[in-house]
Amino acid sequence: MCGIIGVIGTGQAAPLVLDGLRRLEYRGYDSAGIATLVNGHIERRRAEGKLVNLADALSQKPLAGTIGIGHTRWATHGAPTEVNAHPHGTARVAVVHNGIIENHAELRAELEAKGQVFTTETDTETVAQLVDLFLQNGLEPIAAASAAFARLEGAYALALIFAGHPELIIGVQRGAPLAIGFGEEAMYLGSDAMALAPLTRRIAYLEDGDWVVLSRQSAAFFNRDDQPVKREIKLTNLTGAAIGKGNFRHFMEKELHEHPVVIGDVLHKMIDQSSKMLVLPEFPFALESISRITISACGSAFYAGLTGRFWLESLAGIAADADVASEFRYRAPPLDANGLGLLVSQSGETADTLAALRYMKSRSQKVLSILNVPESSMARESDAILETIAGPEIGVASTKAFTAQLTVLAVLALGIARARGALTDTQIAALTDALLEIPAKAAQILINDAPIRALAARIAEARDVLYLGRGACFPIALEGALKLKETSYIHAEAYAAGELKHGPIALIDKAMPVIAIAPSGPLFEKTASNLQEAAARGGQIIVFSDAAGAAKLEKIAAETIIIPDIDPFAAPILYAIPVQMLAYHVAILKGTDVDQPRNLAKSVTVE
Ligand code: G6P
């Protein structure tokens, strides 16, 4: 979603800003722009579409200046055109913005009545016009910005520069994150530390409500009540380098190939390889005293959470709920006094998941978050975190972070089972053994990808695809359908296999591929019966199963993808991989922008 970067230094700002925007591309965007001060005047270059268009505009008409702000825009209010691209501004002030100004219509009416002339339909321009009016009324930039922030409603982060002030950037965080970078004779500001990583390792994070005044040499922080506050400078571990595609064509392809290593890294961290004992951190709450677990997340992370719920209930015997974060808090769910809130998020910034976290905290839950970005807002607001250590995930559609989330959840479920005495040490050792088999089997799937590529050719012809699964593999069916939709734009739905006869079976005809995630295990026979029902209606049955399962379904399967044998407990993690690979190969055949599918954002910082 929208990305912000700001630079004040001694050299040319625009090239640094453009580089920073490249590092924010992964968040998803559809237009981009930069503003600098040239001889004290605000100058802008903006372009619709990808950054290459902005780079072209800059090479045709370079932007001088040692101060600049830049933006990648994921359209919310107004189409993704050059006119609506950020920075927005007047002759006095330029603004970049991530989030939504909810009271923009009311502010706009008020400002227009006072003579401010708008040039776009965006909510962002109301910020520029509001600050502009305060400046015209004689306020200095810092006072004008602070007066404007007090009028804005919504969840947003902003960065502003001012004509005639070549040493001043003002930033604010109200619901969307901002990181501040400390350089040598230079200061930076960005939506995340990743954007700033090549510029500096010294990072301070704003707390929610904060605003910051940057000069070339300093940062002054203020809280929501305009009181000066101190924010600690930390050394980030992110490097400027860890962001290439290596020898792969796409980030998604590279990240798919990282599954074995990432799952292995998580297991290595969470399971002692010699004793096979679980290694969980000391939590600031006792696992055995938790009465109920409430899981919330969005997108693929939610499907990981659904699988986690299955493991927590069936292995640890603890009551667990799971809900998409955008719905969760609006039900005002009552939560147990000894409840644990469990959030799952790759970015740690997803607005709805963050809001769910805050709701949980407001209802006295201990909060544990499973995160890939340990320097994220959710990390800062949680009582404890478990890291998925998957490394930066750049492809918009989550891949390796998903299997890393599943792996962490699997180990956590075993840890809670141990704490509650729900499983014996011998049972836990057998289940950890099953997990430890995943990396090697994942590598086999990645190496032997020919059947998946062949299947992709069939799926690429389909208009609609149905995915079926049961138990812990139902969320993997959901993940398969989501990945196919988002990367290849083919309509896909996932159903719990037993639900087929309650509606979706009406859709089945010869043109409809029905993909079953059906590893051998306690639920296999039930899934097989549901597939018989689909086959009887002419559906093209495609089976993802092990050799034994595939043999049993041989008569009805139009195609079979054989997955290495695996214990049913570990199967969801392993089966997620071919399901994601299928989506990738279909997308390649369809020629879509697989790393940045249309309309999607990686870090969804609006509700
Ligand atoms: C977006 C991404 C998904 C991701 C979801 C949740 O929709 O495109 O891949 O699963 O956000 O993101 P999070 O960072 O919270 O895991």
Coordinates of C-alpha atoms and ligand atoms in Angstrom, one line a residue:
M1 CA 0.0 0.0 0.0
C2 CA 1.1 3.6 -0.1
G3 CA 4.8 4.2 0.7
I4 CA 6.4 7.4 2.0
I5 CA 10.0 8.5 1.9
G6 CA 11.7 11.8 2.9
V7 CA 15.3 12.9 2.7
I8 CA 17.2 16.0 3.9
G9 CA 20.9 16.0 3.2
T10 CA 23.7 17.7 1.4
G11 CA 23.6 15.9 -1.9
Q12 CA 20.8 15.6 -4.5
A13 CA 17.7 14.3 -2.8
A14 CA 15.6 13.1 -5.8
P15 CA 17.8 10.0 -6.7
L16 CA 17.8 8.9 -3.0
V17 CA 14.0 9.4 -2.9
L18 CA 13.6 7.4 -6.1
D19 CA 15.7 4.5 -4.7
G20 CA 13.7 4.5 -1.5
L21 CA 10.5 4.3 -3.6
R22 CA 11.9 1.3 -5.4
R23 CA 12.4 -0.4 -2.0
L24 CA 8.7 0.4 -1.2
E25 CA 7.4 -1.0 -4.5
Y26 CA 6.7 -4.3 -2.9
R27 CA 3.9 -2.8 -0.9
G28 CA 1.8 -2.4 -4.1
Y29 CA 1.0 0.9 -5.8
D30 CA -0.4 2.3 -9.0
S31 CA 1.2 5.7 -9.3
A32 CA 4.2 7.6 -7.8
G33 CA 5.7 11.0 -7.4
I34 CA 8.5 13.1 -5.8
A35 CA 8.7 16.8 -4.7
T36 CA 11.8 18.7 -3.9
L37 CA 12.7 22.3 -3.1
V38 CA 14.4 24.0 -6.0
N39 CA 15.7 27.4 -5.0
G40 CA 13.1 27.3 -2.2
H41 CA 10.2 26.5 -4.6
I42 CA 8.3 23.3 -4.5
E43 CA 8.7 21.3 -7.7
R44 CA 7.0 17.9 -8.4
R45 CA 7.3 15.1 -10.9
R46 CA 4.6 12.5 -10.8
A47 CA 3.6 9.6 -13.0
E48 CA 0.8 7.0 -13.4
G49 CA 1.8 3.4 -13.2
K50 CA 5.1 1.9 -12.3
L51 CA 8.2 3.7 -11.1
V52 CA 9.9 3.3 -14.5
N53 CA 7.5 6.0 -15.7
L54 CA 8.5 8.3 -12.8
A55 CA 12.2 7.6 -13.5
D56 CA 11.5 8.6 -17.2
A57 CA 9.8 11.8 -16.1
L58 CA 12.8 12.6 -13.9
S59 CA 15.3 11.9 -16.6
Q60 CA 13.5 14.2 -19.0
K61 CA 13.1 16.9 -16.4
P62 CA 15.5 16.3 -13.5
L63 CA 14.6 17.6 -10.0
A64 CA 17.4 19.4 -8.2
G65 CA 17.3 20.1 -4.4
T66 CA 18.8 18.6 -1.2
I67 CA 15.4 18.0 0.4
G68 CA 12.6 15.8 -1.0
I69 CA 9.6 13.6 -0.3
G70 CA 8.4 10.8 -2.4
H71 CA 5.4 8.5 -2.6
T72 CA 4.0 5.3 -4.1
R73 CA 0.2 5.6 -4.2
W74 CA -2.3 2.7 -3.9
A75 CA -5.5 4.5 -4.9
T76 CA -8.2 5.0 -2.3
H77 CA -9.9 8.3 -3.2
G78 CA -9.7 9.0 -6.9
A79 CA -8.4 7.0 -9.8
P80 CA -4.7 6.1 -10.1
T81 CA -3.9 9.0 -12.5
E82 CA -1.0 11.4 -12.6
V83 CA -3.2 14.2 -11.3
N84 CA -4.1 12.2 -8.2
A85 CA -0.6 11.0 -7.6
H86 CA 1.2 12.4 -4.6
P87 CA 2.9 14.7 -3.6
H88 CA -0.1 17.0 -3.4
G89 CA 0.3 20.6 -2.5
T90 CA 0.1 24.3 -3.1
A91 CA 2.9 26.8 -3.7
R92 CA 3.5 26.8 0.0
V93 CA 3.4 23.1 1.1
A94 CA 3.7 19.6 -0.4
V95 CA 2.4 16.5 1.3
V96 CA 2.7 12.8 0.9
H97 CA 0.1 10.6 2.7
N98 CA -0.5 7.0 3.5
G99 CA -4.0 6.1 4.9
I100 CA -7.3 7.9 4.8
I101 CA -8.5 11.3 6.0
E102 CA -12.0 10.3 7.0
N103 CA -13.3 13.9 7.5
H104 CA -11.9 15.1 4.1
A105 CA -15.3 16.0 2.7
E106 CA -16.2 18.2 5.6
L107 CA -12.8 19.8 5.6
R108 CA -12.9 20.4 1.9
A109 CA -16.3 22.2 2.1
E110 CA -14.9 24.3 4.9
L111 CA -11.7 25.2 3.0
E112 CA -13.5 25.9 -0.3
A113 CA -15.8 28.2 1.6
K114 CA -12.7 30.1 2.8
G115 CA -11.4 30.4 -0.8
Q116 CA -8.9 27.5 -1.0
V117 CA -8.9 26.1 -4.6
F118 CA -8.6 22.4 -5.0
T119 CA -7.2 20.7 -8.0
T120 CA -7.8 17.0 -7.2
E121 CA -10.4 14.7 -5.8
T122 CA -8.1 13.2 -3.2
D123 CA -8.5 13.3 0.5
T124 CA -4.8 14.1 0.7
E125 CA -5.2 17.5 -0.9
T126 CA -7.3 18.6 2.1
V127 CA -4.2 18.3 4.2
A128 CA -2.2 20.5 1.9
Q129 CA -5.0 23.0 1.7
L130 CA -5.5 23.1 5.4
V131 CA -1.8 23.7 6.1
D132 CA -1.7 26.2 3.3
L133 CA -4.6 28.2 4.9
F134 CA -2.8 28.2 8.3
L135 CA 0.4 29.4 6.6
Q136 CA -1.5 32.2 4.9
N137 CA -3.0 33.1 8.3
G138 CA 0.6 33.7 9.5
L139 CA 1.5 30.5 11.3
E140 CA 5.0 29.2 10.9
P141 CA 5.2 25.7 9.3
I142 CA 5.6 23.8 12.5
A143 CA 2.6 25.5 14.1
A144 CA 0.6 25.2 10.9
A145 CA 1.3 21.5 10.6
S146 CA 0.4 20.8 14.2
A147 CA -2.8 22.9 14.0
A148 CA -3.7 20.9 10.9
F149 CA -3.0 17.5 12.5
A150 CA -5.4 18.4 15.2
R151 CA -8.2 18.7 12.7
L152 CA -7.6 15.4 10.8
E153 CA -9.6 12.3 11.5
G154 CA -8.7 8.8 10.2
A155 CA -5.7 6.6 10.2
Y156 CA -2.7 8.1 8.3
A157 CA 0.9 8.9 8.1
L158 CA 2.1 12.2 6.4
A159 CA 5.3 13.9 5.4
L160 CA 5.4 17.6 4.5
I161 CA 7.9 20.0 3.1
F162 CA 7.5 23.8 2.9
A163 CA 8.5 26.4 0.3
G164 CA 11.4 28.5 1.6
H165 CA 12.4 25.9 4.2
P166 CA 15.1 23.7 2.7
E167 CA 15.9 22.2 6.1
L168 CA 12.5 21.1 7.3
I169 CA 10.4 17.9 6.9
I170 CA 7.5 17.3 9.2
G171 CA 6.1 13.8 9.6
V172 CA 3.2 12.4 11.6
Q173 CA 2.0 8.9 12.5
R174 CA -1.7 8.4 13.4
G175 CA -2.5 4.8 12.6
A176 CA 0.0 4.2 9.8
P177 CA 3.7 3.8 10.6
L178 CA 6.7 6.0 10.0
A179 CA 10.3 5.3 10.7
I180 CA 13.0 8.0 11.1
G181 CA 16.6 7.4 9.9
F182 CA 19.6 9.2 11.3
G183 CA 22.4 9.7 8.8
E184 CA 25.6 11.7 8.6
E185 CA 24.6 15.3 7.9
A186 CA 21.3 13.8 6.7
M187 CA 18.0 12.7 8.1
Y188 CA 15.4 10.4 6.5
L189 CA 11.9 9.3 7.0
G190 CA 10.1 6.3 5.6
S191 CA 7.1 4.1 5.8
D192 CA 9.3 1.3 7.0
A193 CA 12.9 0.6 7.9
M194 CA 13.3 -1.4 4.7
A195 CA 13.0 1.8 2.6
L196 CA 15.8 3.4 4.7
A197 CA 18.1 0.4 5.0
P198 CA 20.7 1.4 2.4
L199 CA 20.8 4.9 3.8
T200 CA 21.3 4.2 7.5
R201 CA 21.0 1.5 10.1
R202 CA 20.1 4.0 12.9
I203 CA 16.3 4.1 13.1
A204 CA 13.7 5.5 15.5
Y205 CA 10.1 4.6 15.3
L206 CA 7.3 7.1 16.0
E207 CA 4.7 5.9 18.4
D208 CA 1.1 6.2 17.4
G209 CA 0.0 9.9 17.6
D210 CA 3.6 11.2 17.4
W211 CA 4.8 13.8 15.0
V212 CA 8.4 14.7 14.2
V213 CA 10.3 17.8 13.0
L214 CA 13.4 16.9 10.9
S215 CA 16.3 19.1 10.1
R216 CA 19.4 18.0 8.3
Q217 CA 21.0 17.2 11.7
S218 CA 18.2 16.4 14.1
A219 CA 14.8 15.0 14.8
A220 CA 12.5 16.5 17.4
F221 CA 9.6 14.2 18.5
F222 CA 6.2 15.3 19.9
N223 CA 3.4 13.2 21.1
R224 CA -0.3 13.6 20.2
D225 CA -0.6 16.4 22.9
D226 CA 2.3 18.3 21.3
Q227 CA 4.5 17.5 24.2
P228 CA 8.2 16.9 23.4
V229 CA 9.1 13.2 23.7
K230 CA 12.2 11.1 23.3
R231 CA 12.2 8.1 20.9
E232 CA 15.0 5.6 21.1
I233 CA 17.4 5.1 18.2
K234 CA 17.8 1.4 17.4
L235 CA 20.2 -0.3 15.1
T236 CA 18.2 -2.2 12.5
N237 CA 19.4 -5.5 11.2
L238 CA 17.9 -5.0 7.8
T239 CA 20.5 -4.6 5.1
G240 CA 20.3 -2.6 2.0
A241 CA 21.2 -5.7 -0.1
A242 CA 18.7 -8.4 0.8
I243 CA 16.2 -7.5 -1.7
G244 CA 17.2 -8.9 -5.1
K245 CA 15.6 -11.6 -7.2
G246 CA 18.7 -13.7 -7.5
N247 CA 18.5 -15.9 -10.6
F248 CA 14.8 -16.0 -10.5
R249 CA 12.4 -14.2 -12.9
H250 CA 10.1 -13.1 -10.1
F251 CA 10.2 -12.4 -6.4
M252 CA 7.3 -14.9 -6.1
E253 CA 9.3 -17.6 -7.8
K254 CA 12.3 -16.9 -5.6
E255 CA 10.2 -16.8 -2.4
L256 CA 8.6 -20.1 -3.4
H257 CA 12.1 -21.6 -3.6
E258 CA 12.9 -20.3 -0.1
H259 CA 10.2 -22.5 1.5
P260 CA 12.5 -25.3 2.5
V261 CA 15.1 -23.0 4.0
V262 CA 12.6 -20.8 5.8
I263 CA 10.6 -23.7 7.3
G264 CA 14.0 -25.3 8.3
D265 CA 15.1 -22.0 9.9
V266 CA 11.9 -21.8 12.0
L267 CA 12.2 -25.4 13.0
H268 CA 15.8 -25.0 13.8
K269 CA 15.0 -22.1 16.1
M270 CA 12.0 -23.7 17.8
I271 CA 13.1 -27.4 18.1
D272 CA 16.3 -28.5 19.7
Q273 CA 17.7 -30.8 16.9
S274 CA 19.4 -33.3 19.3
S275 CA 16.8 -33.7 22.0
K276 CA 13.8 -32.9 19.7
M277 CA 12.5 -30.8 22.5
L278 CA 10.5 -27.6 21.8
V279 CA 12.3 -24.3 22.4
L280 CA 9.8 -21.6 23.1
P281 CA 10.7 -18.2 24.5
E282 CA 9.8 -17.2 28.1
F283 CA 6.4 -15.6 27.6
P284 CA 5.2 -12.9 30.0
F285 CA 2.2 -15.2 30.7
A286 CA 1.9 -18.8 31.6
L287 CA 0.8 -21.0 28.7
E288 CA -1.0 -23.5 31.0
S289 CA -3.2 -20.8 32.5
I290 CA -4.6 -19.6 29.2
S291 CA -8.3 -20.4 29.0
R292 CA -9.1 -19.6 25.4
I293 CA -7.2 -18.3 22.3
T294 CA -8.6 -15.7 20.0
I295 CA -6.9 -15.6 16.6
S296 CA -7.2 -12.8 14.2
A297 CA -5.5 -11.9 10.9
C298 CA -6.1 -11.0 7.2
G299 CA -5.6 -12.8 3.9
S300 CA -3.2 -15.7 3.9
A301 CA -2.2 -15.0 7.4
F302 CA -5.8 -15.6 8.4
Y303 CA -5.7 -19.0 6.7
A304 CA -2.5 -19.8 8.7
G305 CA -4.5 -18.8 11.8
L306 CA -7.4 -21.1 10.8
T307 CA -5.0 -24.0 10.5
G308 CA -3.5 -23.0 13.9
R309 CA -7.0 -23.1 15.4
F310 CA -7.4 -26.7 14.2
W311 CA -4.0 -27.7 15.8
L312 CA -4.7 -25.8 19.0
E313 CA -8.1 -27.4 19.5
S314 CA -7.3 -30.9 18.3
L315 CA -3.8 -31.3 19.8
A316 CA -3.7 -28.9 22.7
G317 CA -7.3 -29.3 23.6
I318 CA -7.7 -25.5 24.1
A319 CA -10.7 -23.6 23.0
A320 CA -9.7 -21.4 20.0
D321 CA -11.6 -19.0 17.8
A322 CA -10.4 -17.4 14.5
D323 CA -11.8 -14.5 12.7
V324 CA -10.8 -12.1 9.9
A325 CA -9.5 -9.0 11.5
S326 CA -11.7 -6.7 9.5
E327 CA -14.8 -8.3 11.1
F328 CA -13.5 -9.3 14.5
R329 CA -13.8 -6.2 16.6
Y330 CA -17.1 -5.0 15.2
R331 CA -18.8 -8.0 16.8
A332 CA -17.5 -6.7 20.1
P333 CA -16.7 -10.3 21.1
P334 CA -16.6 -10.9 24.8
L335 CA -13.2 -12.3 25.7
D336 CA -12.1 -14.6 28.6
A337 CA -10.3 -12.9 31.5
N338 CA -7.4 -15.4 31.0
G339 CA -7.6 -15.3 27.2
L340 CA -4.7 -15.0 24.8
G341 CA -5.0 -12.9 21.7
L342 CA -3.0 -14.4 18.8
L343 CA -2.3 -12.2 15.8
V344 CA -0.7 -13.4 12.6
S345 CA 0.8 -11.0 10.2
Q346 CA 3.7 -11.0 7.8
S347 CA 4.1 -7.2 7.8
G348 CA 3.0 -6.5 11.3
E349 CA 1.4 -3.4 9.9
T350 CA -2.0 -4.6 8.5
A351 CA -4.4 -1.9 9.7
D352 CA -7.3 -4.3 10.6
T353 CA -5.0 -6.8 12.3
L354 CA -3.4 -4.0 14.3
A355 CA -6.9 -2.7 15.3
A356 CA -7.9 -6.3 16.3
L357 CA -4.7 -6.4 18.5
R358 CA -5.7 -3.1 20.1
Y359 CA -9.2 -4.4 20.7
M360 CA -7.8 -7.5 22.4
K361 CA -5.6 -5.4 24.6
S362 CA -8.5 -3.2 25.6
R363 CA -10.3 -6.4 26.7
S364 CA -7.4 -7.4 28.9
Q365 CA -6.1 -10.2 26.7
K366 CA -2.4 -11.1 26.7
V367 CA -1.3 -10.6 23.2
L368 CA 1.1 -12.8 21.3
S369 CA 1.8 -12.0 17.6
I370 CA 3.4 -14.1 15.0
L371 CA 5.3 -11.7 12.8
N372 CA 7.8 -11.6 10.0
V373 CA 8.8 -8.0 10.7
P374 CA 10.1 -7.7 14.3
E375 CA 10.4 -3.9 13.9
S376 CA 6.7 -3.4 13.1
S377 CA 3.9 -1.7 14.9
M378 CA 2.3 -5.0 16.0
A379 CA 5.7 -6.1 17.4
R380 CA 5.9 -2.9 19.5
E381 CA 2.3 -3.3 20.8
S382 CA 2.3 -7.0 21.6
D383 CA 3.2 -8.6 25.0
A384 CA 5.2 -11.2 23.1
I385 CA 6.1 -12.1 19.6
L386 CA 7.2 -15.2 17.7
E387 CA 9.2 -14.3 14.6
T388 CA 8.7 -16.2 11.4
I389 CA 12.3 -15.3 10.3
A390 CA 11.3 -15.7 6.6
G391 CA 13.4 -12.7 5.5
P392 CA 11.9 -9.9 3.5
E393 CA 8.9 -11.0 1.4
I394 CA 8.6 -8.8 -1.6
G395 CA 6.1 -10.6 -3.8
V396 CA 2.7 -9.1 -3.0
A397 CA 1.1 -12.5 -2.7
S398 CA 2.4 -14.1 0.5
T399 CA 4.3 -17.4 0.0
K400 CA 7.2 -18.3 2.3
A401 CA 5.8 -16.1 5.1
F402 CA 2.7 -18.3 5.0
T403 CA 4.5 -21.6 5.5
A404 CA 6.7 -19.9 8.1
Q405 CA 3.5 -18.8 10.0
L406 CA 2.1 -22.3 9.8
T407 CA 5.3 -23.8 11.1
V408 CA 5.4 -21.4 14.0
L409 CA 1.8 -22.1 14.8
A410 CA 2.4 -25.9 14.6
V411 CA 5.2 -25.6 17.2
L412 CA 3.2 -23.2 19.3
A413 CA 0.3 -25.7 19.4
L414 CA 2.7 -28.4 20.5
G415 CA 4.1 -26.1 23.2
I416 CA 0.7 -25.3 24.5
A417 CA -0.2 -29.0 24.4
R418 CA 2.9 -29.7 26.4
A419 CA 2.1 -27.0 28.9
R420 CA -1.4 -28.3 29.4
G421 CA -0.4 -31.9 29.5
A422 CA -2.6 -32.7 26.5
L423 CA 0.2 -34.7 24.8
T424 CA 2.9 -36.8 26.2
D425 CA 6.6 -36.2 25.5
T426 CA 6.6 -39.2 23.2
Q427 CA 3.7 -37.9 21.2
I428 CA 5.3 -34.5 20.9
A429 CA 8.6 -36.0 19.8
A430 CA 6.7 -38.0 17.1
L431 CA 5.0 -34.8 15.9
T432 CA 8.2 -32.8 15.9
D433 CA 9.8 -35.5 13.8
A434 CA 7.0 -35.1 11.3
L435 CA 7.7 -31.3 11.2
L436 CA 11.4 -31.9 10.7
E437 CA 10.7 -33.9 7.6
I438 CA 9.1 -31.0 5.8
P439 CA 12.1 -29.1 4.5
A440 CA 13.5 -32.0 2.5
K441 CA 10.1 -33.0 1.2
A442 CA 9.4 -29.4 0.2
A443 CA 12.6 -29.3 -1.7
Q444 CA 11.5 -32.5 -3.6
I445 CA 8.3 -30.8 -4.6
L446 CA 10.2 -27.7 -5.9
I447 CA 12.6 -29.8 -7.9
N448 CA 10.0 -32.0 -9.4
D449 CA 7.7 -29.2 -10.6
A450 CA 6.9 -30.6 -14.1
P451 CA 3.5 -32.1 -13.1
I452 CA 2.5 -28.7 -11.6
R453 CA 3.5 -26.8 -14.7
A454 CA 1.5 -29.3 -16.8
L455 CA -1.5 -28.9 -14.6
A456 CA -1.1 -25.1 -14.8
A457 CA -1.8 -25.3 -18.5
R458 CA -5.2 -26.9 -17.8
I459 CA -6.1 -24.5 -15.1
A460 CA -5.1 -21.4 -17.2
E461 CA -8.0 -22.4 -19.5
A462 CA -10.6 -22.4 -16.7
R463 CA -13.0 -19.6 -16.0
D464 CA -13.7 -20.9 -12.5
V465 CA -12.0 -23.3 -10.2
L466 CA -13.2 -25.0 -7.0
Y467 CA -10.8 -26.0 -4.3
L468 CA -11.8 -28.6 -1.6
G469 CA -10.2 -29.6 1.6
R470 CA -11.1 -30.9 5.1
G471 CA -9.8 -30.3 8.6
A472 CA -6.4 -28.6 8.7
C473 CA -6.3 -28.8 4.9
F474 CA -9.4 -26.7 4.4
P475 CA -7.4 -23.5 5.0
I476 CA -4.9 -24.8 2.4
A477 CA -7.8 -25.0 -0.1
L478 CA -8.7 -21.5 0.9
E479 CA -5.1 -20.4 0.3
G480 CA -5.0 -22.2 -3.1
A481 CA -8.2 -20.4 -4.2
L482 CA -6.9 -17.0 -3.0
K483 CA -3.5 -17.4 -4.6
L484 CA -5.1 -18.3 -7.9
K485 CA -7.5 -15.4 -7.8
E486 CA -4.9 -12.8 -6.8
T487 CA -2.1 -13.8 -9.2
S488 CA -4.0 -15.1 -12.3
Y489 CA -7.3 -13.3 -11.9
I490 CA -9.2 -16.6 -12.4
H491 CA -12.3 -16.9 -10.3
A492 CA -11.7 -19.5 -7.6
E493 CA -13.6 -20.6 -4.5
A494 CA -12.7 -23.0 -1.7
Y495 CA -15.1 -25.1 0.2
A496 CA -14.9 -27.5 3.1
A497 CA -15.3 -30.7 1.1
G498 CA -18.4 -31.7 3.1
E499 CA -20.1 -28.4 2.2
L500 CA -20.0 -29.2 -1.5
K501 CA -23.4 -30.8 -1.6
H502 CA -24.9 -27.8 0.1
G503 CA -24.6 -25.5 -2.9
P504 CA -21.4 -25.4 -4.9
I505 CA -22.1 -28.8 -6.4
A506 CA -24.6 -27.0 -8.6
L507 CA -21.7 -25.3 -10.3
I508 CA -20.0 -28.5 -11.3
D509 CA -19.9 -29.3 -15.0
K510 CA -17.2 -30.6 -17.4
A511 CA -15.5 -27.2 -17.6
M512 CA -15.0 -26.9 -13.8
P513 CA -11.7 -28.1 -12.3
V514 CA -12.2 -29.3 -8.8
I515 CA -8.9 -29.3 -6.9
A516 CA -8.8 -31.5 -3.8
I517 CA -6.2 -31.1 -1.1
A518 CA -6.4 -34.7 0.1
P519 CA -3.5 -36.1 1.9
S520 CA -3.9 -39.6 3.4
G521 CA -5.1 -39.4 7.0
P522 CA -8.2 -39.6 9.2
L523 CA -10.3 -37.4 6.9
F524 CA -9.2 -38.8 3.5
E525 CA -12.1 -41.2 3.0
K526 CA -14.6 -38.5 3.7
T527 CA -13.0 -36.2 1.2
A528 CA -12.8 -39.1 -1.3
S529 CA -16.6 -39.5 -1.0
N530 CA -17.2 -35.8 -1.7
L531 CA -14.9 -36.1 -4.8
Q532 CA -17.0 -39.1 -6.0
E533 CA -20.0 -36.8 -5.8
A534 CA -18.3 -34.2 -7.9
A535 CA -17.0 -36.7 -10.4
A536 CA -20.5 -38.1 -10.8
R537 CA -21.5 -34.7 -12.0
G538 CA -18.8 -34.5 -14.6
G539 CA -16.3 -32.3 -12.8
Q540 CA -12.6 -32.5 -13.7
I541 CA -11.2 -33.9 -10.5
I542 CA -7.6 -32.9 -9.7
V543 CA -6.1 -34.5 -6.7
F544 CA -3.2 -33.3 -4.6
S545 CA -2.3 -36.4 -2.5
D546 CA 0.4 -38.9 -1.6
A547 CA 0.9 -42.1 -3.6
A548 CA -1.5 -44.1 -1.5
G549 CA -4.2 -41.4 -1.7
A550 CA -3.7 -40.9 -5.4
A551 CA -4.0 -44.7 -6.0
K552 CA -7.4 -44.7 -4.3
L553 CA -8.7 -41.8 -6.4
E554 CA -7.1 -43.0 -9.6
K555 CA -10.4 -43.8 -11.3
I556 CA -12.0 -40.4 -10.9
A557 CA -8.9 -38.1 -11.1
A558 CA -8.3 -36.3 -14.3
E559 CA -4.9 -35.3 -13.0
T560 CA -3.0 -36.1 -9.9
I561 CA -0.1 -34.3 -8.2
I562 CA 1.8 -36.7 -6.0
I563 CA 3.1 -35.2 -2.8
P564 CA 5.7 -37.0 -0.7
D565 CA 4.2 -39.0 2.2
I566 CA 3.9 -36.9 5.4
D567 CA 2.2 -37.2 8.7
P568 CA -1.3 -35.6 8.6
F569 CA -0.2 -33.1 11.3
A570 CA 2.5 -31.7 9.0
A571 CA 0.5 -32.1 5.8
P572 CA -1.0 -28.5 5.6
I573 CA 2.5 -27.0 5.6
L574 CA 3.8 -29.2 2.9
Y575 CA 0.6 -29.0 0.7
A576 CA 0.7 -25.2 0.8
I577 CA 3.7 -25.3 -1.4
P578 CA 2.4 -27.1 -4.5
V579 CA -0.8 -25.1 -4.2
Q580 CA 1.1 -21.8 -4.3
M581 CA 3.3 -23.1 -7.1
L582 CA 0.3 -23.9 -9.2
A583 CA -1.0 -20.4 -8.8
Y584 CA 2.4 -19.0 -9.8
H585 CA 2.7 -21.1 -13.0
V586 CA -0.9 -20.3 -14.0
A587 CA -0.1 -16.6 -13.6
I588 CA 3.0 -17.0 -15.8
L589 CA 0.8 -18.6 -18.5
K590 CA -1.8 -15.8 -18.2
G591 CA 1.0 -13.2 -18.4
T592 CA -0.1 -11.2 -15.3
D593 CA 2.2 -9.1 -13.2
V594 CA 2.8 -11.9 -10.7
D595 CA 4.8 -9.9 -8.2
Q596 CA 2.5 -6.9 -8.1
P597 CA -1.0 -8.1 -9.2
R598 CA -3.4 -5.4 -10.2
N599 CA -5.2 -3.6 -7.4
L600 CA -3.4 -5.5 -4.6
A601 CA -1.1 -4.2 -1.9
K602 CA 1.3 -6.0 0.3
S603 CA 1.1 -4.0 3.4
V604 CA -2.5 -3.0 3.8
T605 CA -2.4 0.0 6.0
V606 CA -6.0 1.2 5.5
E607 CA -9.1 -0.5 7.0
Ligands
G6P1 C1 -2.3 -8.5 1.8 C2 -1.3 -9.4 1.1 C3 -1.5 -10.8 1.5 C4 -1.4 -10.9 3.0 C5 -2.4 -10.0 3.7 C6 -2.2 -9.9 5.2 O1 -3.6 -8.8 1.3 O2 -1.5 -9.3 -0.3 O3 -0.6 -11.7 0.9 O4 -1.7 -12.3 3.4 O5 -2.3 -8.7 3.2 O6 -0.9 -9.2 5.4 P1 0.0 -9.4 6.7 O7 1.1 -8.5 6.4 O8 -0.9 -8.9 7.8 O9 0.3 -10.9 6.8

